[in-house]
Short mmCIF file of C-alpha atoms in Angstrom, two decimals:
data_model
loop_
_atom_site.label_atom_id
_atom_site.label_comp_id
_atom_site.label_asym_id
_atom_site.label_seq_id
_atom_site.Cartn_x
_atom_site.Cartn_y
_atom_site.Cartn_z
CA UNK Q 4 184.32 154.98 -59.46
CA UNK Q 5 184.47 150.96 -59.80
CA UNK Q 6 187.34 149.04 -60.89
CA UNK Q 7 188.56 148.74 -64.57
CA UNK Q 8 188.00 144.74 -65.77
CA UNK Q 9 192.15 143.86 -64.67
CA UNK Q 10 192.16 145.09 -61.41
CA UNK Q 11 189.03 142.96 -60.85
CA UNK Q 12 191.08 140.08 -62.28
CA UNK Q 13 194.29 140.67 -60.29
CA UNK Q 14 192.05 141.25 -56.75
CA UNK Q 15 190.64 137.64 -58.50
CA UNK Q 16 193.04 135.88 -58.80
CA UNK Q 17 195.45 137.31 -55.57
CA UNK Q 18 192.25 136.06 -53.43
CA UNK Q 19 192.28 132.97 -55.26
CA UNK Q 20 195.74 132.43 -53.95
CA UNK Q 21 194.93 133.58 -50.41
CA UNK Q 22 192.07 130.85 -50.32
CA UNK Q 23 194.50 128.17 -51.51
CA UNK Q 24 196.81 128.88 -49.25
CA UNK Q 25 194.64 129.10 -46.05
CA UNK Q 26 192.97 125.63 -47.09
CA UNK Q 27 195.88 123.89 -48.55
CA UNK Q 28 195.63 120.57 -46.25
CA UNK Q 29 199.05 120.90 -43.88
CA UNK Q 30 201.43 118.07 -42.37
CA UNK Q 31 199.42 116.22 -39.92
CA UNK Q 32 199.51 113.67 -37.94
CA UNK Q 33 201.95 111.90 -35.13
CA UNK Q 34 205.53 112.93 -35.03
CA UNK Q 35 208.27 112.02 -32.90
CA UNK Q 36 210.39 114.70 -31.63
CA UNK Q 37 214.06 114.39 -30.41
CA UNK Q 38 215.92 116.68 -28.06
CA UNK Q 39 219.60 116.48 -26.62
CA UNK Q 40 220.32 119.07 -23.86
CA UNK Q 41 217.46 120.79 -24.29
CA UNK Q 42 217.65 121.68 -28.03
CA UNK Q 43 215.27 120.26 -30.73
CA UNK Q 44 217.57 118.10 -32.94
CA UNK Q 45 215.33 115.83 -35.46
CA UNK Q 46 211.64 115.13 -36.14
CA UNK Q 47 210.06 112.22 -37.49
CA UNK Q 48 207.14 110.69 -38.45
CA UNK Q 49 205.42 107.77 -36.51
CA UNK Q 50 204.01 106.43 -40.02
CA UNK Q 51 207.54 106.40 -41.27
CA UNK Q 52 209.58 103.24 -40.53
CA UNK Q 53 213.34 104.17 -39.62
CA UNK Q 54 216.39 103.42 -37.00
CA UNK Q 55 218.64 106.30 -36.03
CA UNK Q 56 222.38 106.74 -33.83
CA UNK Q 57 221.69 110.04 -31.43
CA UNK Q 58 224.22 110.94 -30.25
CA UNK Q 59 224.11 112.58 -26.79
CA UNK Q 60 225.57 114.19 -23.51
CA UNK Q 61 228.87 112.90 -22.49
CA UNK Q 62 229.78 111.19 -25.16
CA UNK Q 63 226.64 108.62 -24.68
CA UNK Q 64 224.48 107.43 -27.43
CA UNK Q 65 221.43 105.48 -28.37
CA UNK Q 66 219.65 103.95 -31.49
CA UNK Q 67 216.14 105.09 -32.00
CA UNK Q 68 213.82 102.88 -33.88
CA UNK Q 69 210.25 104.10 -35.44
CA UNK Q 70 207.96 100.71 -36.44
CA UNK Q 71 204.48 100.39 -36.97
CA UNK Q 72 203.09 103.68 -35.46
CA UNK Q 73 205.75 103.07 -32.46
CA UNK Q 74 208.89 104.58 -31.02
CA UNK Q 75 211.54 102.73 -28.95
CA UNK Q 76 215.13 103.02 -27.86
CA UNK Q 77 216.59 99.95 -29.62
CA UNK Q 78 219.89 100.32 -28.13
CA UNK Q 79 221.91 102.89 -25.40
CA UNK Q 80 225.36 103.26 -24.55
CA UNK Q 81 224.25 105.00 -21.05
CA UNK Q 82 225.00 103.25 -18.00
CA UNK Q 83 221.59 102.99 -16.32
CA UNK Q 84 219.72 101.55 -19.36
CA UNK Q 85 216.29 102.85 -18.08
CA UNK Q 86 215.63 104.43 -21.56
CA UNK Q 87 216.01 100.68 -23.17
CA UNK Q 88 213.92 99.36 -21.03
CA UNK Q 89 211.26 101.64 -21.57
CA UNK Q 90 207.95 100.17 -23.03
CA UNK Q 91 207.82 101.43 -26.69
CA UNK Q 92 205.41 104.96 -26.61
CA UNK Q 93 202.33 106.07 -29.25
CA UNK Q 94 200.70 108.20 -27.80
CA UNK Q 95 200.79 111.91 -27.93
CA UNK Q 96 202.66 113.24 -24.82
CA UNK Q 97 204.42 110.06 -24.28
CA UNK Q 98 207.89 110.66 -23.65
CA UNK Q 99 211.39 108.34 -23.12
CA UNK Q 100 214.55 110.15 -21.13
CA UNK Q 101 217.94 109.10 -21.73
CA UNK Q 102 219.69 111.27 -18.48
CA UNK Q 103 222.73 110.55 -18.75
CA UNK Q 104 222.75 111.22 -22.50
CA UNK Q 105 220.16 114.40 -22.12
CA UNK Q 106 217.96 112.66 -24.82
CA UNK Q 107 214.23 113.01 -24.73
CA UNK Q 108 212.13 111.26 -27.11
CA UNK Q 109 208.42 112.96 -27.50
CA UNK Q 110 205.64 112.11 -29.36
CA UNK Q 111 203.10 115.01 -30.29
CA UNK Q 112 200.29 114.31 -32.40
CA UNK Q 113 196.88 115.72 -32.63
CA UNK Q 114 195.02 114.34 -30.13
CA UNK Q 115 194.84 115.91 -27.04
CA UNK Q 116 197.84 115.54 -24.63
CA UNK Q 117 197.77 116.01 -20.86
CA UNK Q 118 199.50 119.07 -19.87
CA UNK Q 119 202.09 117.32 -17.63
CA UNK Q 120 202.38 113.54 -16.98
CA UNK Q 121 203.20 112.27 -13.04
CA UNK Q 122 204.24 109.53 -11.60
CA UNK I 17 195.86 148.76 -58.56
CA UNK I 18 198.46 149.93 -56.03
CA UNK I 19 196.53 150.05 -53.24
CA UNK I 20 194.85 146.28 -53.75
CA UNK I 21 198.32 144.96 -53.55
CA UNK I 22 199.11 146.39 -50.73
CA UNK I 23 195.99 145.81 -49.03
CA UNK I 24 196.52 141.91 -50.38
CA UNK I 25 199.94 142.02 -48.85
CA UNK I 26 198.78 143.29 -45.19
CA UNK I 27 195.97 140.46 -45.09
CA UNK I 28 198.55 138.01 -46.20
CA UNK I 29 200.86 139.48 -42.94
CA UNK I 30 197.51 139.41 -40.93
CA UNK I 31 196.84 136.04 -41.45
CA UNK I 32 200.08 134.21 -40.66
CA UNK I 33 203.08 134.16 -43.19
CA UNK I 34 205.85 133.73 -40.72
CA UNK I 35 204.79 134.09 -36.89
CA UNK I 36 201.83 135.09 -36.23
CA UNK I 37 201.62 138.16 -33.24
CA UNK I 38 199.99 136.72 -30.07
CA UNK I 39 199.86 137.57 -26.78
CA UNK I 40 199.77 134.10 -25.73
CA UNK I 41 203.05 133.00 -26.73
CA UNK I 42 204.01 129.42 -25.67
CA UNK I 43 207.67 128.64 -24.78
CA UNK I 44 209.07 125.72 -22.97
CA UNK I 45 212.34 125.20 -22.36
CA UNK I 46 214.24 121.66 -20.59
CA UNK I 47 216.23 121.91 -17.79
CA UNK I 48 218.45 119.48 -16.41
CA UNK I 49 219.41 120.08 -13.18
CA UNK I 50 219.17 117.84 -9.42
CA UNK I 51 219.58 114.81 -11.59
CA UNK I 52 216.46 115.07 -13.26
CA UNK I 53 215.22 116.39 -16.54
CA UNK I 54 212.78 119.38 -16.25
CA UNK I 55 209.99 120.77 -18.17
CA UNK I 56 208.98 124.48 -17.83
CA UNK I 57 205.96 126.11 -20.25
CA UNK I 58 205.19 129.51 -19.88
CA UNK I 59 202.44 131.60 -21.78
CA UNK I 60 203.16 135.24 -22.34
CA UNK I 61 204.65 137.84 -24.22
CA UNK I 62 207.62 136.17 -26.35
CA UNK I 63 210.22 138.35 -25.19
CA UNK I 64 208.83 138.39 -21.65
CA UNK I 65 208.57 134.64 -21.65
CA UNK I 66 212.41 134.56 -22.88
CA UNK I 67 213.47 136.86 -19.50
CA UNK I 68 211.08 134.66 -17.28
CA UNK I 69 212.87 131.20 -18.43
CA UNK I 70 216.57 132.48 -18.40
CA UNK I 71 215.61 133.47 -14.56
CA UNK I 72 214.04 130.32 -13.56
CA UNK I 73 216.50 128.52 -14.96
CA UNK I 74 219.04 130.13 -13.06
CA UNK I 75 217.04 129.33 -9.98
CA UNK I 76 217.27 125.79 -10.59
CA UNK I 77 220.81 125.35 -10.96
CA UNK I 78 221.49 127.92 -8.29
CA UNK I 79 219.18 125.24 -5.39
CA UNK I 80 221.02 122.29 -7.04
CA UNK I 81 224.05 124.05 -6.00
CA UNK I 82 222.84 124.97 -2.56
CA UNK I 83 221.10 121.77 -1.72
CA UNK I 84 223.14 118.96 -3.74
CA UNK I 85 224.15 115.95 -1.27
CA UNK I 86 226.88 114.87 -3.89
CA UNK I 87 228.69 118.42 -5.00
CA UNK I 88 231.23 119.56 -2.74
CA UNK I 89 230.54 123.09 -2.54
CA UNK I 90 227.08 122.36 -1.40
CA UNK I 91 226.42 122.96 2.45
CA UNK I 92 224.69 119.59 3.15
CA UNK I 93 227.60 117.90 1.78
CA UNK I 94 229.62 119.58 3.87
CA UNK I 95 227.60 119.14 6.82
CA UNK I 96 227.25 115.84 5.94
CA UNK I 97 231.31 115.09 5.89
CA UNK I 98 231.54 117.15 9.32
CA UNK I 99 228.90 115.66 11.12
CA UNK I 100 228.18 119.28 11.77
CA UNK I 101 227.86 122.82 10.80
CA UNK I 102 226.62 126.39 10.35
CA UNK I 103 223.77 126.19 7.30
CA UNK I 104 222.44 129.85 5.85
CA UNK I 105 219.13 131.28 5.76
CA UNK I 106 217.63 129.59 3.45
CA UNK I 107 219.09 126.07 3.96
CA UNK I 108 218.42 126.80 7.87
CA UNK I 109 214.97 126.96 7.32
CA UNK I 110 214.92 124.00 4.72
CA UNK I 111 216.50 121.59 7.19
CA UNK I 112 213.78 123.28 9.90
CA UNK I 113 211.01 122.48 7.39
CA UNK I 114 212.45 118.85 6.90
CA UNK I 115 212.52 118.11 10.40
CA UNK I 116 208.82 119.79 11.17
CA UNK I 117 207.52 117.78 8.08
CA UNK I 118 209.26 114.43 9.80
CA UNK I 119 207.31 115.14 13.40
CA UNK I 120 204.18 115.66 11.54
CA UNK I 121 204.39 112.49 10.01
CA UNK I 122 205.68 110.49 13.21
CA UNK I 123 208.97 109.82 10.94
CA UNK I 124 207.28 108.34 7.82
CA UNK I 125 209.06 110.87 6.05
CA UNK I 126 212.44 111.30 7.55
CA UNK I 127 215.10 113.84 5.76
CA UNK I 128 218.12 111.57 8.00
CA UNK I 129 217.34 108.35 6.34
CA UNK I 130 220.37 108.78 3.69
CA UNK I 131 223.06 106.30 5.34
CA UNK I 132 220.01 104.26 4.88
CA UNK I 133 219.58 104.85 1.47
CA UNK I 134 223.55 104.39 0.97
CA UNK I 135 223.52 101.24 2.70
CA UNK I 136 221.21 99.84 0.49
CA UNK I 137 222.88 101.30 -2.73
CA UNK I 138 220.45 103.43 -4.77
CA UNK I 139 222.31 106.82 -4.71
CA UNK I 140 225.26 105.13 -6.49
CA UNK I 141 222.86 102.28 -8.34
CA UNK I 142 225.35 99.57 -6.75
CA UNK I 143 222.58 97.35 -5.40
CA UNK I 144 223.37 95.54 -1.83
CA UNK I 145 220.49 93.56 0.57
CA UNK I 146 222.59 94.68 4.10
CA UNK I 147 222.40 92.02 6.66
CA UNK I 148 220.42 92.73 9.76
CA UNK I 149 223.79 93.78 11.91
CA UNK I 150 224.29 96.13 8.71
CA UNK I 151 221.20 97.54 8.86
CA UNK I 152 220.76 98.25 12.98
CA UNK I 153 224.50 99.79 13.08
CA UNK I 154 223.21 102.16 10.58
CA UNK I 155 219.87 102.39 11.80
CA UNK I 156 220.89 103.39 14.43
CA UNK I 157 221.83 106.55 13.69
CA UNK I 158 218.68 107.83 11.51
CA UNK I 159 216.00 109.52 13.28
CA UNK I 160 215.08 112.92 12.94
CA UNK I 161 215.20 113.62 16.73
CA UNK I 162 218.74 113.03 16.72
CA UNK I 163 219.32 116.26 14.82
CA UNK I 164 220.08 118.80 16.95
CA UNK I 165 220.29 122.80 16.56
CA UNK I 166 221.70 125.41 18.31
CA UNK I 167 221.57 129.44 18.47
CA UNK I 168 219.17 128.25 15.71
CA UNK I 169 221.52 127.77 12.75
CA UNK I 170 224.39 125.39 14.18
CA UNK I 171 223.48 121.98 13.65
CA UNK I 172 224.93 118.43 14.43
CA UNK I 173 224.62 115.18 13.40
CA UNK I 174 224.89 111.66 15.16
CA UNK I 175 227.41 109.97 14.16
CA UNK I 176 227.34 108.32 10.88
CA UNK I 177 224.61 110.62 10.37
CA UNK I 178 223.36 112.45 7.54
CA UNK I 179 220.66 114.43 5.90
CA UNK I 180 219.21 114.49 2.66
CA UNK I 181 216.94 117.11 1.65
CA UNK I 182 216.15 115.48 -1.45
CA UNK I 183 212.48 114.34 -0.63
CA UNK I 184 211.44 118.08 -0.41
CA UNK I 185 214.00 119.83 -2.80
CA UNK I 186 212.05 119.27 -6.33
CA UNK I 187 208.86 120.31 -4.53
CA UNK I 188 210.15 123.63 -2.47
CA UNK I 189 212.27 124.26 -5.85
CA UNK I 190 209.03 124.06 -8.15
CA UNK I 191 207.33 126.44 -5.42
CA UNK I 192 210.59 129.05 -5.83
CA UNK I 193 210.51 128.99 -9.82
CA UNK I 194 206.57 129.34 -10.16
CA UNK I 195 207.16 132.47 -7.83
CA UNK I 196 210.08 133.67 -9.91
CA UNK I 197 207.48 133.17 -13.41
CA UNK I 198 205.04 135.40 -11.65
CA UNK I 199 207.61 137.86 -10.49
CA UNK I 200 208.78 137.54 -14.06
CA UNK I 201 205.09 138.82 -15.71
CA UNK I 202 204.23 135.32 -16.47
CA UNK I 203 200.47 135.01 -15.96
CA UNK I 204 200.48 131.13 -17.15
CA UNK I 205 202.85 128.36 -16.51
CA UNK I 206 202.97 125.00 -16.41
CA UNK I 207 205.79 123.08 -15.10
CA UNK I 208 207.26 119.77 -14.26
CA UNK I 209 210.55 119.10 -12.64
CA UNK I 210 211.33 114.96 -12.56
CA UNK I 211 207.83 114.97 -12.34
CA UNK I 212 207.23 117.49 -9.29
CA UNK I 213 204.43 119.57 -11.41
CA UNK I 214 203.42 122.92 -10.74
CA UNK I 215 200.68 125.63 -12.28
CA UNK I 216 201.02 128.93 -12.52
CA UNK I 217 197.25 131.15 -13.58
CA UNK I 218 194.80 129.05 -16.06
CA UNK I 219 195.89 128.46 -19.42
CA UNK I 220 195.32 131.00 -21.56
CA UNK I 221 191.87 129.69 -23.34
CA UNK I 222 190.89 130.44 -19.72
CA UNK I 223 191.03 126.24 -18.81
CA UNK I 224 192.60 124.10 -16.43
CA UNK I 225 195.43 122.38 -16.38
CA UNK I 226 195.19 118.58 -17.14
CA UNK I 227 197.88 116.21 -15.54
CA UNK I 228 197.70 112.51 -15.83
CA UNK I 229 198.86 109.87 -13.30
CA UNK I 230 201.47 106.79 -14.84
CA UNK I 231 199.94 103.84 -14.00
CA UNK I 232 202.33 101.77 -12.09
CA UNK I 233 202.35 98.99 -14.29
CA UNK I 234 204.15 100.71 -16.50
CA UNK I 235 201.24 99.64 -19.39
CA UNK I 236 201.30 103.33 -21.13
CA UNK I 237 197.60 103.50 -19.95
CA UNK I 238 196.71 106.53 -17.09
CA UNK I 239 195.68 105.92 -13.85
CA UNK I 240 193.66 108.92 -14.61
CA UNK I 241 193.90 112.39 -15.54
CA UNK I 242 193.79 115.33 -13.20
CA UNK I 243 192.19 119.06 -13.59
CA UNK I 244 194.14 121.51 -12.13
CA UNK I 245 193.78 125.26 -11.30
CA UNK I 246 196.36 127.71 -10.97
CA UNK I 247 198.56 128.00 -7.88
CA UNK I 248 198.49 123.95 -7.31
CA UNK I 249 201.50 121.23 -6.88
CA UNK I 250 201.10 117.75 -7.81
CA UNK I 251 203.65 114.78 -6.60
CA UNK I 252 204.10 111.10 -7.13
CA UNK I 253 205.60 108.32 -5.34
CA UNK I 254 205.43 104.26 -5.47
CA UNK I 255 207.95 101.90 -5.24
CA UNK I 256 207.69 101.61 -9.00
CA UNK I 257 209.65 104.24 -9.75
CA UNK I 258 213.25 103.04 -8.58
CA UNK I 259 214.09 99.55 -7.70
CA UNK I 260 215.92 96.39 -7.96
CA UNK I 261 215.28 92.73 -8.00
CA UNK I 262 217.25 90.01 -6.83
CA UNK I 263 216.27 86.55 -6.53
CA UNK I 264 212.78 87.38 -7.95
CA UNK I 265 212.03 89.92 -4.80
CA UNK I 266 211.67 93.67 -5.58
CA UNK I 267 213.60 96.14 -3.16
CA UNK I 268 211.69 99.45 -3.85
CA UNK I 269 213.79 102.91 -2.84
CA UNK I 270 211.18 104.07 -0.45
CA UNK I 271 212.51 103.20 3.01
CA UNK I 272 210.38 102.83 5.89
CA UNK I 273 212.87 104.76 8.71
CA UNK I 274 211.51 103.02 11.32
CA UNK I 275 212.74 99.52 9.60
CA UNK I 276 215.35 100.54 7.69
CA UNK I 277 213.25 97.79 5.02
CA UNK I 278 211.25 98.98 1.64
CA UNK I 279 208.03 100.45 2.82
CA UNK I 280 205.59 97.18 3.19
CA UNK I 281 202.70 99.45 1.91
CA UNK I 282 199.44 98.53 0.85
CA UNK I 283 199.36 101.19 -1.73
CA UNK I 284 201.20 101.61 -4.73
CA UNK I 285 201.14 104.53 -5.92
CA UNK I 286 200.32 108.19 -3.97
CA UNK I 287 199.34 111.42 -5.34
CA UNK I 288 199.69 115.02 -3.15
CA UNK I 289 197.91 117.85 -4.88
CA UNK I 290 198.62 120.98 -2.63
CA UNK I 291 198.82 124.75 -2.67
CA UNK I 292 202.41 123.75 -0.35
CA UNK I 293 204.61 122.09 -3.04
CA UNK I 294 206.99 121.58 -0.16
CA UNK I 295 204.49 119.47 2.12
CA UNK I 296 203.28 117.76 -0.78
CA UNK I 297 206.78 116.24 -1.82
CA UNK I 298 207.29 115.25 1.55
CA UNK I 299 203.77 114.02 2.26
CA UNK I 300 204.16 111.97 -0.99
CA UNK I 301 206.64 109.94 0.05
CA UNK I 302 205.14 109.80 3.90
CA UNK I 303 201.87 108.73 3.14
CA UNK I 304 203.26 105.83 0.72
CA UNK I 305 205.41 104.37 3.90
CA UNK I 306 202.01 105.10 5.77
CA UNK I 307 199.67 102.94 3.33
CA UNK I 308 196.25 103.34 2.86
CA UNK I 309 194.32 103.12 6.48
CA UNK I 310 197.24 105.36 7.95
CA UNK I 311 197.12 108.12 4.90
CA UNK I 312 193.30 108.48 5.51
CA UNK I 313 193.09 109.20 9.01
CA UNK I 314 196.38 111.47 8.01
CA UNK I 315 194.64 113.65 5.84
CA UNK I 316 191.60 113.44 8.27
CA UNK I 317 193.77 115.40 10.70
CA UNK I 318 194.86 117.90 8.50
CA UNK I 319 191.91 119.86 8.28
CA UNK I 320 191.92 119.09 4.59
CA UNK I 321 194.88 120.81 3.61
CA UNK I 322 195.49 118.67 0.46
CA UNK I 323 193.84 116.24 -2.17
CA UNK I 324 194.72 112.75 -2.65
CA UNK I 325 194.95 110.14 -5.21
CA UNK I 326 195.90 106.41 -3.67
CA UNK I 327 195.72 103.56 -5.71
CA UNK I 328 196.54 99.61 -4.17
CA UNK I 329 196.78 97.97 -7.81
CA UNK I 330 193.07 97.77 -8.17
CA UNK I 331 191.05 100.27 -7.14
CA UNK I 332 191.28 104.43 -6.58
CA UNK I 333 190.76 106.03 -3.56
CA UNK I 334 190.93 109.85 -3.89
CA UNK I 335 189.53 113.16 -1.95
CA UNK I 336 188.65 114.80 -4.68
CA UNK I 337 186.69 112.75 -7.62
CA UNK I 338 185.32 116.06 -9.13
CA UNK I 339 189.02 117.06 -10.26
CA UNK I 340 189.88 113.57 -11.27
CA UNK I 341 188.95 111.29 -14.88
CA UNK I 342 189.63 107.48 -14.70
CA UNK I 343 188.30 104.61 -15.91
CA UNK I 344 189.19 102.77 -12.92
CA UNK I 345 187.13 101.66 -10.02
CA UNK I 346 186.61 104.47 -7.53
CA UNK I 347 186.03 105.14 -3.68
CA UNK I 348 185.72 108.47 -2.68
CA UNK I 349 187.42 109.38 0.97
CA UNK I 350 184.89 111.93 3.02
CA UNK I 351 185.58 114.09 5.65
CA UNK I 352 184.00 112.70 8.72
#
């Protein structure tokens, strides 16, 4: 028995949707990903210019800045400073720690990262 | 009409609204524990990999506990303020494995260079060049054959001595968690504590794992980029990596015990990839103090037993080429 003419148009258009759906273009490329004590707090673009207050562990802090495709700790209230001095990162997999203030700045993106980064 | 909704409405679950069932389920959770921030990815079964974390996460903060130099309830400090003491078990056989690792290594590594380390301020970050009287008082005092042991478990310490058992902890703790993973159904893991990385199975596409080298100058370019199998450990050291300048001279943390001075080392930076994430911390830091001529005929007497990465600033010497990418200049070390 085949289908009556609006069955064929629901099935239609329901696979129309399906097909949008899967090939809809997502969110894609670089993003910066911030996490104090171990919990995912914020996520930003690396395209998108912006400064941000984190604030951490034991009442430390730190100003993140995102310019030109590049992420950098502008600013810490920590005692060691390590995370101010770090060289601004890009790259997917790069990361900057803030220990003392449990911060850790990531970039992911969609080139391929190392698995785990020594040294 | 019924029946192509549903069917519409099982594809749609099929095909990912909302998460997706896999058997490969990725979770990685951050530790912070032995004053370092760690990384730990494991593949599995979501609710398996959930179990598997919470328990090697306890196993962290549970050898911080044990083997902390600093925390008071920790047996090291305590035989640290004694001068001596009964350790357990498992600390026993950690100091043991220190002291073996420090006669293998004629004292390159030494686990009772810490009044060293003090005098020269990096546990606190308070900076100080001692003077030579300074530095032979205290000297005097490290050297692993001063440590002595009896009914195998009571130990005691020269005076003004101390032991640290922080150049092996990260690597024997990275060994304990990968086993608690696997004891915990994990078949894939992944993990990196302060940089003290450790695999567990391949990933689950059935690859290896990849693991790239910082390049000591700090430029955000690799020294090069490892491929790993399962069951490996892979450790770092150089002088880079803690330091402090004064009067345009670097002071590097690495101590050479027999000087009591920053390693003068030819090499900087050293890479131990070993089935023994134990030996491989310690050999790290050893085979730095060593330099380069020293660290070859090393591993030339150890039957092989790990792979190396050394790198002088310029140019890559390694054991094992085939598991390593760079775009730097290479020599390949033989056996032979």
């Amino acid at each position: 028995m085949g289908l009556k003419k609006t069955e064929i148009m629901v099935l239609a258009a329901l696979v129309t949707a399906l097909a949008v759906w899967a090939l809809w273009p997502k969110a894609s490329g670089s993003t910066v990903i911030v996490t104090v004590d171990g919990e995912k707090t914020e996520t930003y673009l690396l395209d998108k210019n912006l400064q941000m207050s984190i604030e951490g562990y034991g009442g430390f802090s730190l100003k993140l800045t995102v310019e030109n495709g590049q992420a950098w700790v502008e600013d810490s209230t920590c005692p060691d400073l390590i995370c101010q001095h770090h060289r601004p990162i890009s790259k997917a997999g790069e990361q900057i720690v803030c220990l003392p203030a449990r911060i850790v700045i990531t970039v992911t993106g969609e080139e391929e990262a190392p698995d785990a980064v020594i040294g | 009409m019924k029946k192509i909704i549903s069917l519409f409405v099982i594809c749609t679950l099929l095909t990912g609204c909302g998460e997706p069932l896999k058997v490969d389920t990725k979770r990685s959770q951050t530790v912070y524990a032995m004053d370092t921030v760690m990384t730990l990815t494991v593949y599995g079964d979501g609710y398996v990999a959930d179990g598997a974390l919470e328990a090697a996460e306890a196993e962290l903060h549970r050898l911080d506990a044990l083997l902390s130099i600093s925390q008071k309830d920790s047996e090291i400090y305590a035989l640290n303020r004694k001068g001596s003491g009964v350790l357990s078990q498992e600390v026993c056989g950690l100091v043991f494995r220190a002291l073996q690792l420090a006669d293998d290594t004629k004292g390159a590594f030494d686990p009772t260079v810490y009044p060293l380390m003090e005098l020269w301020g990096f546990p606190a970050e308070q900076y100080h060049i001692p003077v030579q009287s300074e530095l032979e008082h205290v000297n005097a005092a490290v050297g692993y054959g001063q440590v002595h042991c009896q009914g195998g478990s009571d130990f005691t310490l020269p005076s003004g001595g101390g032991i640290d058992l922080g150049g092996i902890a990260k690597g024997y703790a990275a060994q304990q968690v990968i086993d608690v993973l696997s004891n915990n159904a994990i078949p894939s893991a992944i993990i990196s504590l302060g940089g003290n990385v450790g695999t567990l199975g391949q990933k689950p596409d059935g690859s290896s794992w990849t693991v790239a080298i910082e390049n000591p100058d700090r430029s955000g370019n690799y020294l090069g980029e490892l491929t790993l199998d399962g069951g490996c450990f892979a450790i770092t050291s150089g002088g880079y990596q803690r330091y402090f300048e004064q009067d345009g001279t670097i002071y590097h943390h690495i101590l050479d015990p027999h000087t009591g001075y920053p390693a003068q080392s030819d090499l900087t930076s050293v890479t131990i990839i070993s089935q023994d994430g134990t030996a491989a911390d310690a050999y790290s830091t050893a085979l730095f103090v060593m330099g380069k001529d020293k660290a070859v005929e090393f591993w030339g007497t150890h039957e092989r037993a790990f792979d190396m990465v050394l790198y002088d600033g310029q140019t890559i010497y390694t054991t094992c080429p085939g598991k390593l990418k760079t775009e730097l200049p290479v020599e390949t070390i033989r056996w032979g």
